[in-house]
mmCIF file of C-alpha atoms in Angstrom:
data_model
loop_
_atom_site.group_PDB
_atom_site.id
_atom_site.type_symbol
_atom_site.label_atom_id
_atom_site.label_comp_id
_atom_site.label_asym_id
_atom_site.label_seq_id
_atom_site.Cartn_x
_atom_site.Cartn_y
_atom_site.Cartn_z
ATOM 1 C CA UNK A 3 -27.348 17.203 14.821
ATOM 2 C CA UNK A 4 -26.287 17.981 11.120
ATOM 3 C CA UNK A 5 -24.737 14.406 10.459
ATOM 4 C CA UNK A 6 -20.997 13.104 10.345
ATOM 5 C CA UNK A 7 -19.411 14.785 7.452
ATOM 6 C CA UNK A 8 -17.437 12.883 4.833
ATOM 7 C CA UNK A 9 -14.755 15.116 4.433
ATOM 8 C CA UNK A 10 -13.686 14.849 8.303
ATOM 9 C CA UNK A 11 -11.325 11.894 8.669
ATOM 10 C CA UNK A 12 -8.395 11.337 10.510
ATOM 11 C CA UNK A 13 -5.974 8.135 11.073
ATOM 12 C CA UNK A 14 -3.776 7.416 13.430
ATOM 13 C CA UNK A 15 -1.491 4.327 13.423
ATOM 14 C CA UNK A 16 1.270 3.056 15.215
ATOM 15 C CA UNK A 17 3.146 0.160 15.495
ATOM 16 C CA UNK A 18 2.911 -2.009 18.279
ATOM 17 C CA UNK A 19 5.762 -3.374 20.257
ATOM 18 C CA UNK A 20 3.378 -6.418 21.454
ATOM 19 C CA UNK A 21 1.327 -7.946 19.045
ATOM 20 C CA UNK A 22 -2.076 -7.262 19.403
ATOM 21 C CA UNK A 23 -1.308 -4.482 22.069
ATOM 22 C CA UNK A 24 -2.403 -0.844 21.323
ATOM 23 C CA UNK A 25 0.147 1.496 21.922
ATOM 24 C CA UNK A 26 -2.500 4.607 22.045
ATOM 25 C CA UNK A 27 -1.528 6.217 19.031
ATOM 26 C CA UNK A 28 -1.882 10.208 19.371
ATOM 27 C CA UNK A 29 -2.875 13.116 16.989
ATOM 28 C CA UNK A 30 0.381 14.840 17.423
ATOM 29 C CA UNK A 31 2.338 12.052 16.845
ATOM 30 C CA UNK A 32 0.825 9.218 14.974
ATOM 31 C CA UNK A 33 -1.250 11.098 12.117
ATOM 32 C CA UNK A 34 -1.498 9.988 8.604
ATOM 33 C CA UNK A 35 -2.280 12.487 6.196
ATOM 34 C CA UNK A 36 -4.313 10.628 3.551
ATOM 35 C CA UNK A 37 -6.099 11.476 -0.103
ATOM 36 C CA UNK A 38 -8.881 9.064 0.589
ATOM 37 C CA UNK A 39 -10.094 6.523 3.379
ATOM 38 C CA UNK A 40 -12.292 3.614 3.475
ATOM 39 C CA UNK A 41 -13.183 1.815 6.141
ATOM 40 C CA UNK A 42 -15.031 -1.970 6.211
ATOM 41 C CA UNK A 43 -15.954 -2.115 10.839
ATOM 42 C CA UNK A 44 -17.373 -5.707 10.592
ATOM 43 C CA UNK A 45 -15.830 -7.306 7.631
ATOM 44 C CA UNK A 46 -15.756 -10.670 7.607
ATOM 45 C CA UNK A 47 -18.218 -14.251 6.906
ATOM 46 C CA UNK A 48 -21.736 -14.711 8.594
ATOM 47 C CA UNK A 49 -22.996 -18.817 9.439
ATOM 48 C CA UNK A 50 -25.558 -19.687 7.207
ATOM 49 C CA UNK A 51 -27.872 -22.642 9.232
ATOM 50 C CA UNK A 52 -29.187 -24.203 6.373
ATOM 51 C CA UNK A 53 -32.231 -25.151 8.392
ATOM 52 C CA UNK A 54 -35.103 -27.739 6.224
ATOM 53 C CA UNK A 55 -38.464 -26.769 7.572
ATOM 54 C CA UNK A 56 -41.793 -27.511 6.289
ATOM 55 C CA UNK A 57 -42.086 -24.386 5.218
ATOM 56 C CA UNK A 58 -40.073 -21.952 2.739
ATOM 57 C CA UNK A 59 -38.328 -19.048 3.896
ATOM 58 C CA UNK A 60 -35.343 -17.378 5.733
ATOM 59 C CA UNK A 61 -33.557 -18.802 8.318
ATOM 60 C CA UNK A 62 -31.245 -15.959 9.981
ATOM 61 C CA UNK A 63 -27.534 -16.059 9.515
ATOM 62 C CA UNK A 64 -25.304 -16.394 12.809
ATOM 63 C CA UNK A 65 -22.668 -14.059 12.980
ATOM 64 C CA UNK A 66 -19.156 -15.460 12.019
ATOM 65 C CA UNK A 67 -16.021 -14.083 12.773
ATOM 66 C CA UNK A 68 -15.286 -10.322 11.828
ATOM 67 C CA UNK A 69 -12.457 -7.713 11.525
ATOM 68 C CA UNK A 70 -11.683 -4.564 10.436
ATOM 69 C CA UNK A 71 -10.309 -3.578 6.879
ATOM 70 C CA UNK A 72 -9.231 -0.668 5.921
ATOM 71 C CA UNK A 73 -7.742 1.332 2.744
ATOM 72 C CA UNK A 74 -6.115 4.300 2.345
ATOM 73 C CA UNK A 75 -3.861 6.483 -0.130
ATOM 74 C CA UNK A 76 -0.929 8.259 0.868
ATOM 75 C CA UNK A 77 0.695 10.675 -0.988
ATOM 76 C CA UNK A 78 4.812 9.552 -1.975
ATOM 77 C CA UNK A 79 7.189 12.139 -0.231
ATOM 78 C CA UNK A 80 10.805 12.226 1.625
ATOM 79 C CA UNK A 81 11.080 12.798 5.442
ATOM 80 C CA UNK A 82 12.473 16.086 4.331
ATOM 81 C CA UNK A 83 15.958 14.969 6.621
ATOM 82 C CA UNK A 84 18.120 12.118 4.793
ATOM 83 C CA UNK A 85 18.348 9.385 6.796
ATOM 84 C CA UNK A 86 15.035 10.299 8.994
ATOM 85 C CA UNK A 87 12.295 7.629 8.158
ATOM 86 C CA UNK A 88 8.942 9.332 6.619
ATOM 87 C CA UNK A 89 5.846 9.578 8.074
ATOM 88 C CA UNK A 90 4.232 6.810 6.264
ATOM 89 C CA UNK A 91 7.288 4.676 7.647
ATOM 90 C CA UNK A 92 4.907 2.060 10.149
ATOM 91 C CA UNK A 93 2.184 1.836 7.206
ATOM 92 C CA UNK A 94 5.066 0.344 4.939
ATOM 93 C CA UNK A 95 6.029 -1.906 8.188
ATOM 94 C CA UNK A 96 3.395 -3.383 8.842
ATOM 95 C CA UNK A 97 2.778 -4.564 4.903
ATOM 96 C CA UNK A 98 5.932 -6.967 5.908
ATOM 97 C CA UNK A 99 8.906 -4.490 4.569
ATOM 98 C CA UNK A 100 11.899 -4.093 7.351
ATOM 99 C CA UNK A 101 13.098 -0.240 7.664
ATOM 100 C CA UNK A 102 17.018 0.002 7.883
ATOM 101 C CA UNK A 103 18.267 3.587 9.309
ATOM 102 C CA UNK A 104 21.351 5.533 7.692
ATOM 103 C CA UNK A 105 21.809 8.751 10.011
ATOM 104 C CA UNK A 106 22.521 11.633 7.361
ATOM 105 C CA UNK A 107 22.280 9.179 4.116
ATOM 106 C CA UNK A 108 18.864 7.108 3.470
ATOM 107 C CA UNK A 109 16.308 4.981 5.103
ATOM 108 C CA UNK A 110 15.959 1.700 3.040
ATOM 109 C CA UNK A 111 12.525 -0.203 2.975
ATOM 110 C CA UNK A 112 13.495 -4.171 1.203
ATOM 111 C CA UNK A 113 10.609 -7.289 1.867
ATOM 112 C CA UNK A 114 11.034 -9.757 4.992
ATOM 113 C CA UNK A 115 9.542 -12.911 5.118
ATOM 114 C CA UNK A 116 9.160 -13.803 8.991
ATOM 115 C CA UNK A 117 8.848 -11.576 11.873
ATOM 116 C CA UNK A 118 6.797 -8.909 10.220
ATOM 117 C CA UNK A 119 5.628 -5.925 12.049
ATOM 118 C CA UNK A 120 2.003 -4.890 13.243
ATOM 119 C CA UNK A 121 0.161 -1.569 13.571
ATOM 120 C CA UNK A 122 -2.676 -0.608 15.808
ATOM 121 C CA UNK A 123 -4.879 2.108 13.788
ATOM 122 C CA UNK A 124 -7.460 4.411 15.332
ATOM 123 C CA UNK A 125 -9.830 5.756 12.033
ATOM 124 C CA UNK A 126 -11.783 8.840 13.303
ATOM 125 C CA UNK A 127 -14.840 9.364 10.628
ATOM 126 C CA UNK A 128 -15.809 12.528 12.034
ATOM 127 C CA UNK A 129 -17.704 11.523 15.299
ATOM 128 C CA UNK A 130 -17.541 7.663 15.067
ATOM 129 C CA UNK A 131 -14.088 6.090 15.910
ATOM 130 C CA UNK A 132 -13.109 2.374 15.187
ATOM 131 C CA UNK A 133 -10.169 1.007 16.501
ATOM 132 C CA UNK A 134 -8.015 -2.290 15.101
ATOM 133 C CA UNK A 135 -4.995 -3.970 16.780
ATOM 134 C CA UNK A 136 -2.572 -6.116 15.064
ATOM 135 C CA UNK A 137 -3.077 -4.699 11.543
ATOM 136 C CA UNK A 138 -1.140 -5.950 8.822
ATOM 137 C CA UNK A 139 -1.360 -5.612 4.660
ATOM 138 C CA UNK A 140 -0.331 -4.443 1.538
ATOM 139 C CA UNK A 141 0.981 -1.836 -0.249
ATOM 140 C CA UNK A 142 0.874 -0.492 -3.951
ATOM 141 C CA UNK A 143 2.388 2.044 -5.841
ATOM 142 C CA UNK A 144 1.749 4.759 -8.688
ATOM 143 C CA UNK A 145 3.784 7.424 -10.558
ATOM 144 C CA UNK A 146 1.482 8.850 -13.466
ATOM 145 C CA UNK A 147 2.889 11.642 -15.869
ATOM 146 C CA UNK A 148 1.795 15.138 -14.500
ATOM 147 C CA UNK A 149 0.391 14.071 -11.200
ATOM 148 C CA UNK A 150 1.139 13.371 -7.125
ATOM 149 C CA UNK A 151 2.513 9.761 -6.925
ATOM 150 C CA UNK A 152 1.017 7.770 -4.092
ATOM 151 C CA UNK A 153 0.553 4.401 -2.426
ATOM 152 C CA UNK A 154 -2.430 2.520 -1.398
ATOM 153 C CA UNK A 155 -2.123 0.623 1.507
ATOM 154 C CA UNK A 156 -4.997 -2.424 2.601
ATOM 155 C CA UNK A 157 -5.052 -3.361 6.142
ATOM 156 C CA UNK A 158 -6.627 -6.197 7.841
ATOM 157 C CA UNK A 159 -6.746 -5.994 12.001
ATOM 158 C CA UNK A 160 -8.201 -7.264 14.595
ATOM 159 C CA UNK A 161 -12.199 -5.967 15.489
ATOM 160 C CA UNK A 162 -11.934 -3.192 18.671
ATOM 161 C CA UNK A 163 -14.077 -0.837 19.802
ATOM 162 C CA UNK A 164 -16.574 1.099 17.752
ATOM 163 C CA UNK A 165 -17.858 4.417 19.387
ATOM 164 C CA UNK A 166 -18.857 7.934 19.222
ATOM 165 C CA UNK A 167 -15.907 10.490 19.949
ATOM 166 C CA UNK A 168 -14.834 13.711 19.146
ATOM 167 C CA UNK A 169 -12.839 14.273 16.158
ATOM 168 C CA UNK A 170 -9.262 15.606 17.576
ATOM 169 C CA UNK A 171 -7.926 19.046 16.787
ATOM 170 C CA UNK A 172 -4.455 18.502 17.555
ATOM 171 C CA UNK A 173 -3.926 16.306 14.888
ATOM 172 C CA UNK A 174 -0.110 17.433 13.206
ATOM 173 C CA UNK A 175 0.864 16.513 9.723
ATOM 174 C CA UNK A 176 4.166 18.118 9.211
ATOM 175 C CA UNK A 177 5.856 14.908 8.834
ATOM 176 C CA UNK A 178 4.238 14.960 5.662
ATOM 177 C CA UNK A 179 6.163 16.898 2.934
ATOM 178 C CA UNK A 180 3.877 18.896 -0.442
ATOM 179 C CA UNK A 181 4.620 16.164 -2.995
ATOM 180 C CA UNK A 182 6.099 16.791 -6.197
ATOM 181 C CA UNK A 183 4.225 15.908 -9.119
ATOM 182 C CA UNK A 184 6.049 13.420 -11.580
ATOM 183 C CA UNK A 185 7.248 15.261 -14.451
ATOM 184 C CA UNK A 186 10.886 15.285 -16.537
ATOM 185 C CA UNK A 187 12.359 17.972 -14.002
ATOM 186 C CA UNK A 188 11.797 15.595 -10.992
ATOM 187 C CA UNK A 189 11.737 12.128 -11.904
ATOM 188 C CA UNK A 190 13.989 10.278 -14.069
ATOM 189 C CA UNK A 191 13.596 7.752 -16.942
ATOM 190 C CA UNK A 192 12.417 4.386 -16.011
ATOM 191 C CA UNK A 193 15.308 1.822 -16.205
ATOM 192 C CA UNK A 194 13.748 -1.270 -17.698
ATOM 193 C CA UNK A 195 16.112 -4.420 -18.479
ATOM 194 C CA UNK A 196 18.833 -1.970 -18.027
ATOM 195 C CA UNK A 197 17.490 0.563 -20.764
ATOM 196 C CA UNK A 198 16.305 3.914 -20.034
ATOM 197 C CA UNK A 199 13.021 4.679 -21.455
ATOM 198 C CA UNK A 200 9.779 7.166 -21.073
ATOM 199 C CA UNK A 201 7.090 6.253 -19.545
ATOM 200 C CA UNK A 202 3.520 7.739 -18.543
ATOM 201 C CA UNK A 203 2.648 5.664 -16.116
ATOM 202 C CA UNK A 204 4.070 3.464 -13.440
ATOM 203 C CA UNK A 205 2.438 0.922 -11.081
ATOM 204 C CA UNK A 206 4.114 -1.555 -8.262
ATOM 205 C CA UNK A 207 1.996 -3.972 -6.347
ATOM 206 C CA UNK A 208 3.356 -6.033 -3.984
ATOM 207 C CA UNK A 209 0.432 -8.120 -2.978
ATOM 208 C CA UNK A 210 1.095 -9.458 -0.114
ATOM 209 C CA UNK A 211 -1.278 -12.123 1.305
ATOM 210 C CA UNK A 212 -2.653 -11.176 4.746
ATOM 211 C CA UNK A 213 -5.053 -13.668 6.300
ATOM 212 C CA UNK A 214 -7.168 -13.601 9.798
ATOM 213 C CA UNK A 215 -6.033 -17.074 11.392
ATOM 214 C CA UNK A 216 -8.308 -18.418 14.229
ATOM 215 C CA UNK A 217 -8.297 -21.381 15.796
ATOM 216 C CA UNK A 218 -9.876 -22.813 19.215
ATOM 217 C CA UNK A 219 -7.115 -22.321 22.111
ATOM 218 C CA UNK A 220 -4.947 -19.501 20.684
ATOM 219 C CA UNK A 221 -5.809 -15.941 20.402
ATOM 220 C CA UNK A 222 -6.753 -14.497 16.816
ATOM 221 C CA UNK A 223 -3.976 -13.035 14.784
ATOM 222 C CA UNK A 224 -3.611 -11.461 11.443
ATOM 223 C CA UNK A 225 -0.407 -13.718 9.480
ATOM 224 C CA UNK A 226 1.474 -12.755 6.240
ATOM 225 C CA UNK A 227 1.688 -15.840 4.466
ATOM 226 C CA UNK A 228 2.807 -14.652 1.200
ATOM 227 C CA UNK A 229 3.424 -12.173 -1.596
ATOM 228 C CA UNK A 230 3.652 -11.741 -5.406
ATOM 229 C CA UNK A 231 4.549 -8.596 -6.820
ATOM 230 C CA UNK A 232 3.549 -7.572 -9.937
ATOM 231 C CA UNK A 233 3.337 -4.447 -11.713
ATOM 232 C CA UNK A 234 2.696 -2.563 -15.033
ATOM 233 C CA UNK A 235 4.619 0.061 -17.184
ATOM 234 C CA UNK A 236 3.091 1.942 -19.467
ATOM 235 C CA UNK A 237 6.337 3.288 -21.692
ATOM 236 C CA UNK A 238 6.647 5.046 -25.243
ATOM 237 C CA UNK A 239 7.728 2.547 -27.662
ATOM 238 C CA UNK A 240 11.419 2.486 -27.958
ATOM 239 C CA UNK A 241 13.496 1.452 -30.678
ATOM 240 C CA UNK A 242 14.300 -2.365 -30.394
ATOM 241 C CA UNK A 243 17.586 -1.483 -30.500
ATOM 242 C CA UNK A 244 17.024 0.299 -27.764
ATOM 243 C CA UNK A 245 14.749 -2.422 -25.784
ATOM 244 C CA UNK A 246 13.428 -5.458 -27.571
ATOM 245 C CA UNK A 247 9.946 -5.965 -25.175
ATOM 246 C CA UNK A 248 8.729 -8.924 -28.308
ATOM 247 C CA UNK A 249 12.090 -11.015 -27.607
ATOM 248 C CA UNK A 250 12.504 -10.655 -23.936
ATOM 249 C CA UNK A 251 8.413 -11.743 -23.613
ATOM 250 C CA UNK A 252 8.511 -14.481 -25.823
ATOM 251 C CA UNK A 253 12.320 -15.504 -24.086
ATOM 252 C CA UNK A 254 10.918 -15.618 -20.390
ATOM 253 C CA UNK A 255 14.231 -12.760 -19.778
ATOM 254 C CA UNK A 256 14.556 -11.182 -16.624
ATOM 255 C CA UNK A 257 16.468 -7.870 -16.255
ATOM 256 C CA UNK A 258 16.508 -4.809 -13.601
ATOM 257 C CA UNK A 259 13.810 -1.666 -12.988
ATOM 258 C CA UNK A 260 15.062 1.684 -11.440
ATOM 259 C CA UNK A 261 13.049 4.820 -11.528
ATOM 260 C CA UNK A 262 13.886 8.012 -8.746
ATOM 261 C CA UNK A 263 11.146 10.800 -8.150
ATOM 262 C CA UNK A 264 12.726 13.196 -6.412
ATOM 263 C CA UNK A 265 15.865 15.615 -7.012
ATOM 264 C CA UNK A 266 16.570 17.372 -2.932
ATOM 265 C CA UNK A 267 18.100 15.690 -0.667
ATOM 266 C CA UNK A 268 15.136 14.668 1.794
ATOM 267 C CA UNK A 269 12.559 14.206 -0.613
ATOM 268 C CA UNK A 270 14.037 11.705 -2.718
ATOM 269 C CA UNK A 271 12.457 8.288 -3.374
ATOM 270 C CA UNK A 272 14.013 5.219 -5.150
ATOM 271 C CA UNK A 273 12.772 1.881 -6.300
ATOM 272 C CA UNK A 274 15.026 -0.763 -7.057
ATOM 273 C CA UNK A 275 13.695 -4.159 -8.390
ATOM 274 C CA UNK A 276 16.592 -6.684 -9.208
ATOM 275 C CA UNK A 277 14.898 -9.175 -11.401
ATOM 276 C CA UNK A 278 12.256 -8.504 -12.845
ATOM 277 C CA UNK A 279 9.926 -10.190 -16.269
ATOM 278 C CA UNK A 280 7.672 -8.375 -18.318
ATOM 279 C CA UNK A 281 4.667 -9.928 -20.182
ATOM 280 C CA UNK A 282 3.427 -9.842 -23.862
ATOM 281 C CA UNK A 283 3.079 -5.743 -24.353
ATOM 282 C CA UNK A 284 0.104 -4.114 -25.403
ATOM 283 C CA UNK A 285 -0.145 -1.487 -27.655
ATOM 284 C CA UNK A 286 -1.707 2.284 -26.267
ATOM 285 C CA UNK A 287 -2.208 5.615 -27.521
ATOM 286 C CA UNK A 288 -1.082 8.811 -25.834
ATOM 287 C CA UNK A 289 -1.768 11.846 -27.370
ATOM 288 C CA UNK A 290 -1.103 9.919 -31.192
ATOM 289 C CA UNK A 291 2.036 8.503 -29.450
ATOM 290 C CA UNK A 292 2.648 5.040 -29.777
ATOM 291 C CA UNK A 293 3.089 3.705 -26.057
ATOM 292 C CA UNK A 294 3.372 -0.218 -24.839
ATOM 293 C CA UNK A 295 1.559 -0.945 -22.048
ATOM 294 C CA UNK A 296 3.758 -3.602 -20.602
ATOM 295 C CA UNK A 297 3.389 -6.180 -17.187
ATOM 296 C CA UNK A 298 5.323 -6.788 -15.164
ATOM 297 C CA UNK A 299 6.371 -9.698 -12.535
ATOM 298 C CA UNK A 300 8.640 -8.663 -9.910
ATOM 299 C CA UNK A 301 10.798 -11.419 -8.872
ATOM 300 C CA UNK A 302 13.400 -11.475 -6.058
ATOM 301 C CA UNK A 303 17.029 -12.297 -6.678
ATOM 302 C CA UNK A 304 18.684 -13.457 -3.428
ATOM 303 C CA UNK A 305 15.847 -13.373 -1.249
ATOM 304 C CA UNK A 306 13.789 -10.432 -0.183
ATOM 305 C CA UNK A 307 15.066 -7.696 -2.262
ATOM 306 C CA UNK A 308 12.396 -8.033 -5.313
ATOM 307 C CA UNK A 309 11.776 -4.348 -4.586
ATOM 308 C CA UNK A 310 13.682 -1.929 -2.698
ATOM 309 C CA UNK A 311 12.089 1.693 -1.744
ATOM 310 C CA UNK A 312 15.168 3.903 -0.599
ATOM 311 C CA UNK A 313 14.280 7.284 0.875
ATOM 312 C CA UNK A 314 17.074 9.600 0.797
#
C-alpha cells in the first residue's frame, strides 16, 4: 500500500440519547466538515512502579487509564433556514450549551450547568477509524479581520474501538454553508461596555472543565465540572470619550459585548455576553494604527447566560 494520507479525514458525531451509548452516527447524516483534525487514541496517565533493585535501570510503566481526545475547527456559518439548528449544533451541545428552537426566527445556544449533553464521534483518518462514546468539551471562538471565523472544539470521550476501515464516500456536507469572511460589509462593530468600536480581531473561550471520573463500582464517565470564559479583543484605540479601557480596568467595571457576522437571514450569527470585565490593555500596531489589545473575562449575569450564540 501507498500509506494513509493526511488530507483524508472525516468525522462523524452525534449525540447520544443514553450516555455512553453510540447512536451509529452515519456519513449522510452526522458529518462534520472541518479545517483541521487532531486526534490523541490513548490519551491518558501510565503507572510508574517505582521498583528499588540492586541494580539501575528501567522498570516498565503499567498502563493507566486512557481515553480519547480530540480537536477540531469548524468553520462559523448559519443553517441557511432561520430557526433550523446548524450543522455544528451537537458539537456546541455537548461543550455543555442547551439549544432552544424558534421555527422561522433563531436557534439560541446560552451555557447550562447540570444535565449536559454527550456525543459519540467516529474520526475516520483515512483507513484507521477510532471511535469515542460519551464525549464532552469545549469550545472557542475567532473572528479575525479579512478571514473565515471559526470555532475550535476539544473533546474528551470514552476509549472504543480502534480499527482499519474504509474511508466512506457518502459522506454529505451540505449542512454546512461557504462562510463569509469577516469584513465591514458582513459583520458589525464590536459593542464593548455598550460602545461601538473596530476591531481586528476577536476571540471567545469558554473553557469549560471536562474531566474523565473513574471510580471502582460505577462505570467511567466524562463530567463537566466547570467553566471560565475568557476572551480577548483586539480593537483600534478609541477616543476615551468614546470608551475609557484605563478607568474601567483600573475600576474592576463590568459592561455588555455584542458583535453579529452575518447580514441574510440563515446565515446570521450573534454573540451576546451580558457582563463582561476587561483587563489592563495592551498597546499593538496594525498597519501604523494604534490598536489595544484588550482581555477579557466573561462573567454571567443571572446564571448561565455569560455568552449567548443566536443563529438566525
Amino acid at each position: 500500500m501507498d500509506g494513509f494520507k493526511m488530507r483524508r479525514r472525516l468525522i462523524l458525531a452525534a449525540i447520544e440519547t443514553t450516555y455512553g451509548t453510540d447512536p451509529a452516527p452515519t456519513p449522510a447524516a452526522n458529518s462534520i466538515l472541518t479545517r483541521s483534525v487532531s486526534v490523541t487514541p490513548l490519551a491518558g496517565a501510565d503507572i510508574d512502579r517505582n521498583l528499588l533493585r540492586s541494580y539501575y535501570g528501567n522498570t516498565q510503566s503499567i498502563a493507566g487509564e486512557k481515553h480519547v481526545e480530540l480537536q477540531l475547527e469548524v468553520e462559523l456559518t448559519g443553517s441557511g433556514t432561520a430557526g433550523d439548528a446548524p450543522a455544528w449544533g451537537p458539537l456546541l451541545r455537548a461543550c455543555g450549551f442547551a439549544e432552544t428552537l424558534t421555527p422561522g426566527t433563531d436557534v439560541v445556544y446560552n451555557p447550562i450547568t447540570d444535565s449536559e449533553e454527550s456525543i459519540s464521534c467516529w474520526i475516520h483518518r483515512d483507513g484507521v477509524l477510532h471511535k469515542f462514546t460519551g464525549g464532552r468539551g469545549s469550545v472557542s471562538f475567532r473572528l479575525d479581520v479579512n478571514n473565515i471565523p471559526f470555532m475550535t472544539f476539544n473533546f474528551m470521550g470514552l476509549l472504543g474501538t480502534i480499527s482499519n476501515e474504509a474511508m466512506p464516500t457518502t459522506a454529505d456536507y451540505s449542512g454546512f454553508l461557504t462562510p463569509l469572511p469577516v469584513t465591514n460589509a458582513n459583520t458589525t462593530a464590536l459593542t464593548l461596555h455598550g460602545a461601538a468600536v473596530s476591531f481586528s480581531q476577536l476571540t471567545l473561550d469558554m473553557a469549560v472543565e471536562s474531566v474523565k471520573h473513574q471510580v471502582v463500582g460505577a462505570g467511567s464517565s466524562i463530567l463537566i465540572v466547570d467553566r471560565a470564559p475568557s476572551g480577548t479583543a483586539v480593537i483600534q484605540e478609541p477616543e476615551l470619550a468614546t470608551l475609557d479601557l484605563y478607568t474601567k480596568a483600573k475600576d474592576a467595571s463590568q459592561g455588555t459585548l455584542a458583535v453579529t457576522h452575518g447580514t441574510v437571514a440563515g446565515n446570521i450569527v450573534e454573540f451576546a455576553a451580558p457582563k463582561i470585565g476587561s483587563g489592563s490593555p495592551t498597546e499593538q500596531d496594525l498597519n501604523g494604527v494604534q490598536m489595544l489589545s484588550v482581555p477579557l473575562t466573561i462573567n454571567p449575569d443571572t446564571g448561565n447566560d455569560e455568552l449567548v450564540v443566536t443563529v438566525k
